[in-house]
Short mmCIF file of C-alpha atoms in Angstrom, two decimals:
data_model
loop_
_atom_site.label_atom_id
_atom_site.label_comp_id
_atom_site.label_asym_id
_atom_site.label_seq_id
_atom_site.Cartn_x
_atom_site.Cartn_y
_atom_site.Cartn_z
CA MET A 1 132.08 349.57 49.27
CA ALA A 2 128.61 348.18 50.02
CA TYR A 3 128.27 345.24 52.48
CA THR A 4 127.01 342.02 50.88
CA PRO A 5 125.36 339.62 53.39
CA ASN A 6 126.66 335.98 53.39
CA PRO A 7 123.85 333.61 52.36
CA ASP A 8 125.35 330.83 54.57
CA ILE A 9 124.68 332.82 57.72
CA VAL A 10 121.24 332.32 59.28
CA SER A 11 119.51 334.21 61.95
CA GLY A 12 119.59 333.12 65.57
CA GLU A 13 115.92 332.23 65.47
CA GLN A 14 116.36 329.88 62.50
CA TYR A 15 119.40 328.32 64.17
CA ARG A 16 117.52 327.64 67.40
CA TYR A 17 114.59 326.21 65.43
CA ALA A 18 116.86 323.80 63.50
CA LEU A 19 118.68 322.82 66.69
CA THR A 20 115.38 322.05 68.42
CA ASN A 21 114.20 319.89 65.51
CA PHE A 22 117.50 318.03 65.45
CA ARG A 23 117.26 317.33 69.19
CA ILE A 24 113.71 316.05 68.83
CA ALA A 25 114.70 313.82 65.89
CA HIS A 26 117.66 312.47 67.85
CA GLU A 27 115.41 311.65 70.81
CA LYS A 28 112.97 309.84 68.50
CA VAL A 29 115.77 307.75 67.00
CA GLU A 30 117.06 306.88 70.45
CA GLU A 31 113.55 305.93 71.57
CA GLN A 32 113.12 303.65 68.55
CA ARG A 33 116.49 302.04 69.23
CA GLN A 34 115.49 301.27 72.78
CA GLN A 35 112.18 299.83 71.60
CA LEU A 36 113.99 297.55 69.15
CA GLU A 37 116.27 296.35 71.94
CA GLN A 38 113.24 295.57 74.10
CA GLN A 39 111.62 293.69 71.23
CA GLU A 40 114.77 291.65 70.66
CA LYS A 41 114.85 290.76 74.36
CA GLN A 42 111.20 289.75 74.26
CA VAL A 43 111.75 287.62 71.16
CA ALA A 44 114.72 285.92 72.84
CA LEU A 45 112.63 285.22 75.95
CA LEU A 46 109.82 283.87 73.79
CA ARG A 47 112.19 281.57 71.91
CA ALA A 48 113.62 280.34 75.20
CA ARG A 49 110.12 279.70 76.48
CA ILE A 50 109.20 277.77 73.33
CA ALA A 51 112.39 275.72 73.64
CA LEU A 52 111.49 274.99 77.27
CA LEU A 53 108.00 273.83 76.35
CA GLU A 54 109.27 271.77 73.43
CA GLY A 55 112.07 270.21 75.45
CA THR A 56 114.87 271.39 73.17
CA ASN A 57 116.69 273.39 75.85
CA GLN A 58 119.51 271.87 77.84
CA GLY A 59 118.64 270.78 81.32
CA HIS A 60 114.99 270.12 80.48
CA PHE A 61 113.53 267.17 82.37
CA GLY A 62 110.56 266.41 80.16
CA VAL A 63 108.90 263.14 79.33
CA SER A 64 109.87 263.08 75.68
CA LYS A 65 110.43 259.59 74.37
CA LEU A 66 113.53 260.85 72.61
CA ASN A 67 115.06 262.39 75.78
CA GLY A 68 114.47 265.92 74.55
CA ASN A 69 115.96 265.33 71.12
CA SER A 70 114.09 266.24 67.98
CA VAL A 71 112.42 263.48 66.03
CA ASP A 72 113.89 263.08 62.55
CA ASP A 73 112.88 261.06 59.53
CA PHE A 74 115.48 258.36 60.25
CA SER A 75 114.22 257.65 63.77
CA ILE A 76 110.64 257.63 62.46
CA LYS A 77 111.51 255.02 59.83
CA ASN A 78 113.23 252.82 62.42
CA ALA A 79 110.27 253.00 64.81
CA ALA A 80 107.84 252.34 61.96
CA SER A 81 109.80 249.26 60.90
CA GLY A 82 109.53 247.83 64.41
CA LEU A 83 105.77 248.41 64.49
CA GLU A 84 105.42 246.88 61.03
CA ARG A 85 107.13 243.70 62.21
CA GLN A 86 104.71 243.43 65.13
CA ILE A 87 101.70 243.75 62.86
CA ASN A 88 103.09 241.16 60.47
CA ARG A 89 103.85 238.76 63.32
CA TRP A 90 100.30 239.00 64.66
CA ALA A 91 98.72 238.47 61.24
CA ALA A 92 101.08 235.58 60.43
CA ASP A 93 100.40 233.79 63.73
CA LEU A 94 96.65 234.23 63.31
CA THR A 95 96.77 232.91 59.74
CA ARG A 96 99.03 229.99 60.61
CA VAL A 97 96.62 228.65 63.23
CA PRO A 98 93.28 230.31 62.37
CA PRO A 99 90.51 230.02 64.98
CA VAL A 100 87.95 230.01 62.13
CA PRO A 101 88.14 228.95 58.46
CA LEU A 102 90.26 231.23 56.29
CA SER A 103 87.29 232.07 54.06
CA THR A 104 85.34 233.31 57.09
CA LEU A 105 88.33 235.29 58.28
CA ARG A 106 88.74 236.79 54.81
CA SER A 107 85.08 237.83 54.65
CA ALA A 108 85.30 239.59 58.02
CA ALA A 109 88.51 241.35 57.04
CA LEU A 110 87.02 242.53 53.75
CA ALA A 111 83.96 243.87 55.56
CA ASP A 112 86.22 245.92 57.84
CA VAL A 113 88.45 247.08 55.01
CA PHE A 114 85.46 248.37 53.04
CA ASP A 115 83.61 249.71 56.11
CA ASP A 116 81.09 246.87 56.06
CA ASN A 117 80.15 247.67 52.46
CA PRO A 118 82.19 245.41 50.15
CA THR A 119 81.06 245.02 46.56
CA GLU A 120 79.29 241.84 45.64
CA ALA A 121 81.44 238.87 44.79
CA GLY A 122 80.97 236.84 41.69
CA ASP A 123 79.42 233.41 41.48
CA GLN A 124 82.74 231.60 41.55
CA VAL A 125 84.74 232.55 44.62
CA PRO A 126 88.19 230.92 44.85
CA ALA A 127 89.37 229.51 48.12
CA ALA A 128 91.08 231.93 50.48
CA THR A 129 94.84 231.66 50.72
CA GLY A 130 97.03 232.39 53.69
CA MET A 131 98.76 235.28 51.95
CA GLN A 132 95.46 236.92 51.05
CA VAL A 133 94.11 236.69 54.58
CA GLN A 134 97.35 237.80 56.16
CA SER A 135 97.58 240.84 53.87
CA LEU A 136 93.95 241.81 54.50
CA LEU A 137 94.46 241.50 58.25
CA ARG A 138 97.46 243.80 58.02
CA HIS A 139 95.42 246.25 55.95
CA ALA A 140 92.64 246.32 58.55
CA VAL A 141 95.12 246.91 61.39
CA SER A 142 96.98 249.57 59.38
CA LYS A 143 93.72 251.40 58.77
CA THR A 144 92.88 251.23 62.47
CA ILE A 145 96.26 252.61 63.49
CA ALA A 146 96.20 255.40 60.90
CA GLU A 147 92.67 256.65 61.47
CA GLY A 148 92.22 255.85 65.13
CA ILE A 149 95.63 256.46 66.69
CA VAL A 150 98.07 258.45 64.55
CA ASN A 151 95.63 260.91 62.99
CA CYS A 152 93.79 261.52 66.27
CA LEU A 153 95.57 263.04 69.27
CA ILE A 154 95.19 260.48 72.03
CA ILE A 155 95.49 262.59 75.18
CA THR A 156 92.89 261.08 77.51
CA ASP A 157 90.96 257.85 77.89
CA SER A 158 87.85 259.58 76.53
CA PRO A 159 87.36 259.21 72.75
CA GLU A 160 85.06 262.25 72.66
CA ALA A 161 87.65 264.43 74.40
CA ASN A 162 90.40 263.24 72.07
CA ILE A 163 88.28 264.13 69.03
CA GLN A 164 87.66 267.63 70.41
CA LEU A 165 91.36 268.13 71.19
CA THR A 166 92.26 267.04 67.66
CA ARG A 167 89.86 269.62 66.23
CA ILE A 168 91.30 272.32 68.48
CA HIS A 169 94.80 271.50 67.28
CA GLU A 170 93.73 271.64 63.63
CA HIS A 171 92.16 275.05 64.23
CA ILE A 172 95.30 276.39 65.93
CA PHE A 173 97.54 274.86 63.28
CA SER A 174 95.61 276.64 60.51
CA ARG A 175 96.27 279.97 62.25
CA ASP A 176 99.79 279.64 63.64
CA PRO A 177 101.88 276.46 63.31
CA THR A 178 104.36 277.52 66.02
CA VAL A 179 101.62 278.03 68.57
CA ALA A 180 100.12 274.69 67.51
CA ALA A 181 103.47 272.99 68.04
CA VAL A 182 103.83 274.38 71.55
CA TRP A 183 100.21 273.59 72.40
CA ARG A 184 100.43 270.02 71.13
CA ARG A 185 103.68 269.14 72.86
CA GLN A 186 102.66 270.80 76.09
CA THR A 187 99.35 268.92 75.98
CA PHE A 188 101.10 265.61 75.35
CA SER A 189 103.23 266.18 78.46
CA ALA A 190 100.04 265.47 80.44
CA ALA A 191 98.73 262.71 78.16
CA VAL A 192 98.06 259.16 79.26
CA GLU A 193 101.26 257.14 79.42
CA THR A 194 99.94 254.00 77.75
CA CYS A 195 97.02 252.83 75.68
CA SER A 196 94.55 251.22 78.07
CA VAL A 197 92.72 248.03 77.22
CA ASP A 198 89.45 249.97 77.11
CA MET A 199 90.92 252.36 74.54
CA ALA A 200 92.25 249.43 72.51
CA ARG A 201 88.80 247.83 72.50
CA PHE A 202 87.31 251.14 71.36
CA PHE A 203 89.73 251.34 68.42
CA LEU A 204 88.91 247.77 67.44
CA SER A 205 85.14 248.15 67.72
CA GLU A 206 85.26 251.43 65.80
CA HIS A 207 87.51 250.37 62.91
CA MET A 208 87.54 246.53 62.97
CA PRO A 209 84.06 245.53 64.21
CA GLY A 210 83.79 242.42 62.05
CA LEU A 211 87.12 240.91 63.09
CA THR A 212 86.61 241.97 66.70
CA GLN A 213 83.33 240.08 66.90
CA LEU A 214 84.59 237.09 64.95
CA LEU A 215 87.80 236.67 66.96
CA ARG A 216 86.12 237.57 70.25
CA ILE A 217 88.93 239.91 71.17
CA GLU A 218 89.00 240.41 74.94
CA ASP A 219 91.45 241.45 77.64
CA ASN A 220 93.44 238.22 77.44
CA LYS A 221 96.51 239.07 75.36
CA ALA A 222 97.53 235.40 75.17
CA THR A 223 94.63 234.49 72.88
CA PRO A 224 95.10 234.71 69.09
CA GLY A 225 92.71 237.63 68.84
CA GLY A 226 93.83 239.37 72.03
CA ALA A 227 97.41 239.44 70.77
CA ILE A 228 96.42 242.51 68.75
CA ILE A 229 96.22 244.63 71.93
CA PRO A 230 100.03 244.83 72.40
CA VAL A 231 100.25 245.90 68.76
CA LEU A 232 97.88 248.81 69.42
CA GLU A 233 99.85 249.71 72.54
CA ALA A 234 103.02 249.87 70.44
CA ALA A 235 101.15 251.96 67.86
CA TYR A 236 100.23 254.44 70.59
CA GLU A 237 103.88 254.72 71.63
CA PHE A 238 104.75 255.37 68.01
CA SER A 239 102.04 258.04 67.72
CA ARG A 240 103.19 259.69 70.94
CA MET A 241 106.74 259.84 69.61
CA LEU A 242 105.50 261.58 66.47
CA HIS A 243 103.36 264.20 68.20
CA SER A 244 105.10 264.92 71.51
CA ALA A 245 108.72 265.32 70.45
CA PRO A 246 109.98 268.44 68.62
CA SER A 247 110.62 268.03 64.92
CA SER A 248 114.06 268.34 63.33
CA SER A 249 112.92 271.60 61.72
CA GLY A 250 113.24 273.34 65.08
CA GLY A 251 111.00 276.07 66.42
CA THR A 252 110.68 278.02 63.19
CA VAL A 253 108.44 275.55 61.34
CA ASP A 254 106.01 273.10 62.90
CA ALA A 255 105.99 269.62 61.41
CA PHE A 256 102.82 267.67 62.07
CA TYR A 257 102.76 264.00 61.08
CA ARG A 258 99.80 262.16 59.61
CA ALA A 259 99.33 258.59 58.37
CA PHE A 260 97.62 257.48 55.17
CA VAL A 261 96.40 254.12 53.88
CA PRO A 262 95.85 253.76 50.11
CA ASP A 263 92.42 252.31 49.38
CA VAL A 264 92.12 248.81 48.01
CA GLY A 265 91.63 249.00 44.26
CA SER A 266 93.10 252.50 43.93
CA THR A 267 95.77 253.32 41.36
CA MET A 268 99.29 252.88 42.65
CA ASN A 269 101.30 256.09 43.01
CA PRO A 270 105.06 255.37 43.08
CA ARG A 271 105.70 258.49 45.15
CA GLN A 272 103.36 257.31 47.90
CA ILE A 273 103.64 253.51 47.90
CA GLU A 274 106.35 250.88 47.99
CA LEU A 275 105.67 247.37 46.75
CA VAL A 276 106.59 244.59 49.16
CA LYS A 277 106.17 241.88 46.51
CA ARG A 278 107.07 241.70 42.87
CA CYS A 279 104.41 243.09 40.53
CA GLN A 280 104.45 241.50 37.08
CA LYS A 281 102.09 244.08 35.64
CA THR A 282 104.30 246.96 36.72
CA GLU A 283 107.35 245.24 35.24
CA ARG A 284 105.50 244.98 31.93
CA GLY A 285 104.55 248.64 32.07
CA GLU A 286 100.87 247.86 32.61
CA PRO A 287 98.82 249.70 35.24
CA ASP A 288 98.01 247.81 38.40
CA ARG A 289 96.07 248.63 41.52
CA VAL A 290 96.46 248.32 45.26
CA GLY A 291 95.58 244.87 46.58
CA ALA A 292 96.23 245.59 50.26
CA THR A 293 98.20 248.06 52.38
CA VAL A 294 100.30 246.13 54.87
CA PHE A 295 101.58 249.25 56.67
CA PRO A 296 100.44 252.88 56.45
CA GLY A 297 102.52 255.64 54.96
CA LEU A 298 103.55 258.79 56.81
CA VAL A 299 103.55 262.39 55.63
CA LYS A 300 105.00 265.46 57.33
CA VAL A 301 102.60 268.39 57.13
CA THR A 302 104.21 271.83 57.31
CA ARG A 303 102.87 275.32 56.94
CA GLY A 304 104.38 278.80 56.61
CA THR A 305 104.89 280.92 59.69
CA SER A 306 102.15 283.20 60.96
CA GLY A 307 101.18 285.93 58.52
CA GLN A 308 102.11 283.98 55.41
CA ALA A 309 99.29 282.83 53.16
CA ILE A 310 100.75 279.40 52.41
CA ASP A 311 98.75 276.20 52.10
CA ASN A 312 99.74 273.05 53.94
CA MET A 313 102.69 271.26 52.36
CA GLN A 314 102.94 267.47 52.66
CA THR A 315 106.20 265.57 52.40
CA VAL A 316 106.19 261.77 52.30
CA VAL A 317 108.45 260.57 55.10
CA ARG A 318 107.75 256.87 54.65
CA ARG A 319 105.86 255.38 51.74
CA ALA A 320 102.96 253.03 52.40
CA GLN A 321 103.90 249.35 52.16
CA VAL A 322 101.58 247.82 49.56
CA ILE A 323 100.98 244.52 47.83
CA CYS A 324 99.46 244.78 44.36
CA GLU A 325 96.35 242.99 43.13
CA CYS A 326 98.09 240.51 40.87
CA ALA A 327 100.50 239.42 43.60
CA LEU A 328 97.74 239.16 46.18
CA LEU A 329 95.47 237.07 43.98
CA GLY A 330 98.39 234.87 42.99
CA THR A 331 97.25 234.44 39.37
CA GLN A 332 98.80 234.97 36.01
CA ILE A 333 98.52 238.37 34.42
CA SER A 334 95.96 237.23 31.87
CA GLN A 335 93.80 235.74 34.62
CA VAL A 336 93.76 238.67 37.03
CA PRO A 337 90.20 240.05 37.33
CA GLN A 338 89.55 243.61 36.24
CA GLY A 339 88.22 244.85 39.60
CA PRO A 340 89.81 244.53 43.03
CA TYR A 341 88.87 241.09 44.35
CA ALA A 342 86.39 240.69 41.52
CA ASN A 343 85.22 237.07 41.72
CA GLY A 344 87.81 236.78 44.44
CA GLY A 345 86.18 236.83 47.82
CA ARG A 346 84.00 239.96 47.95
#
């Protein structure tokens, strides 16, 4: 009987070759496993380092205004309400006992609101009312706080340096939000503690030049005009709370807060504004426009993590507090001018 070789039996050379390949493959898998373990350790160390810089780790002795806690929308709304009351109190006190006629005060406020370029008023200009002047004063201060303090990182007493640092943060944020979060909060740990009088005067001269010159705002906080300085100091504390404390989204997504002030005469967007006085036009279903913004709105700007091509996403945290044109002018619907403050003080 002839011998038939078993096909399952291989030669010794083939066996040794397969065994060598298996050993090499096993070593590669083990090497990859060890590399993954090292990467996981590095990621854990990086997350711990980020938590340390942000102040979210236990035992951190940072200078966060929230004692290391993350800033959430509720705490922002409470702080904003306190700042809004301060602005309203200053404007109300100044309007109650005005150092100059209300019409003069209104003209200066309008010049600041429209960046010293208000449209021409009509021939018949009605007398200025206390509510009009108070609302315009609050709009001018809101614009100053939004553009000069909240939307600009105030790190030093130098305006030029603060502008450069704000641009650096925007550049980092466009590349990697997490790195921007760490950079911003670490930078704010060395920021000035309070808003100096010189910085307050710079904000006023930059964004409220007309009112600053008219009211002769100086260092004396007891004067009607100088009482605005504590308001700006409180606004800086509010801005520092927004930018220096970690957001409630944690270390995975950076939330960067910005303020916005709807322009006078712009169309009212219900998702961005909240009326502080009754609007008869809106109740009748007719379009109305912004008369004055008495407190800026806040949006939370987020962006996808590094490597994701996602545009900035804005979420309204607190709607801008607005008074409409018809309520500000205090006239009947049929008598409200077509343009903002048309024949009404501009």
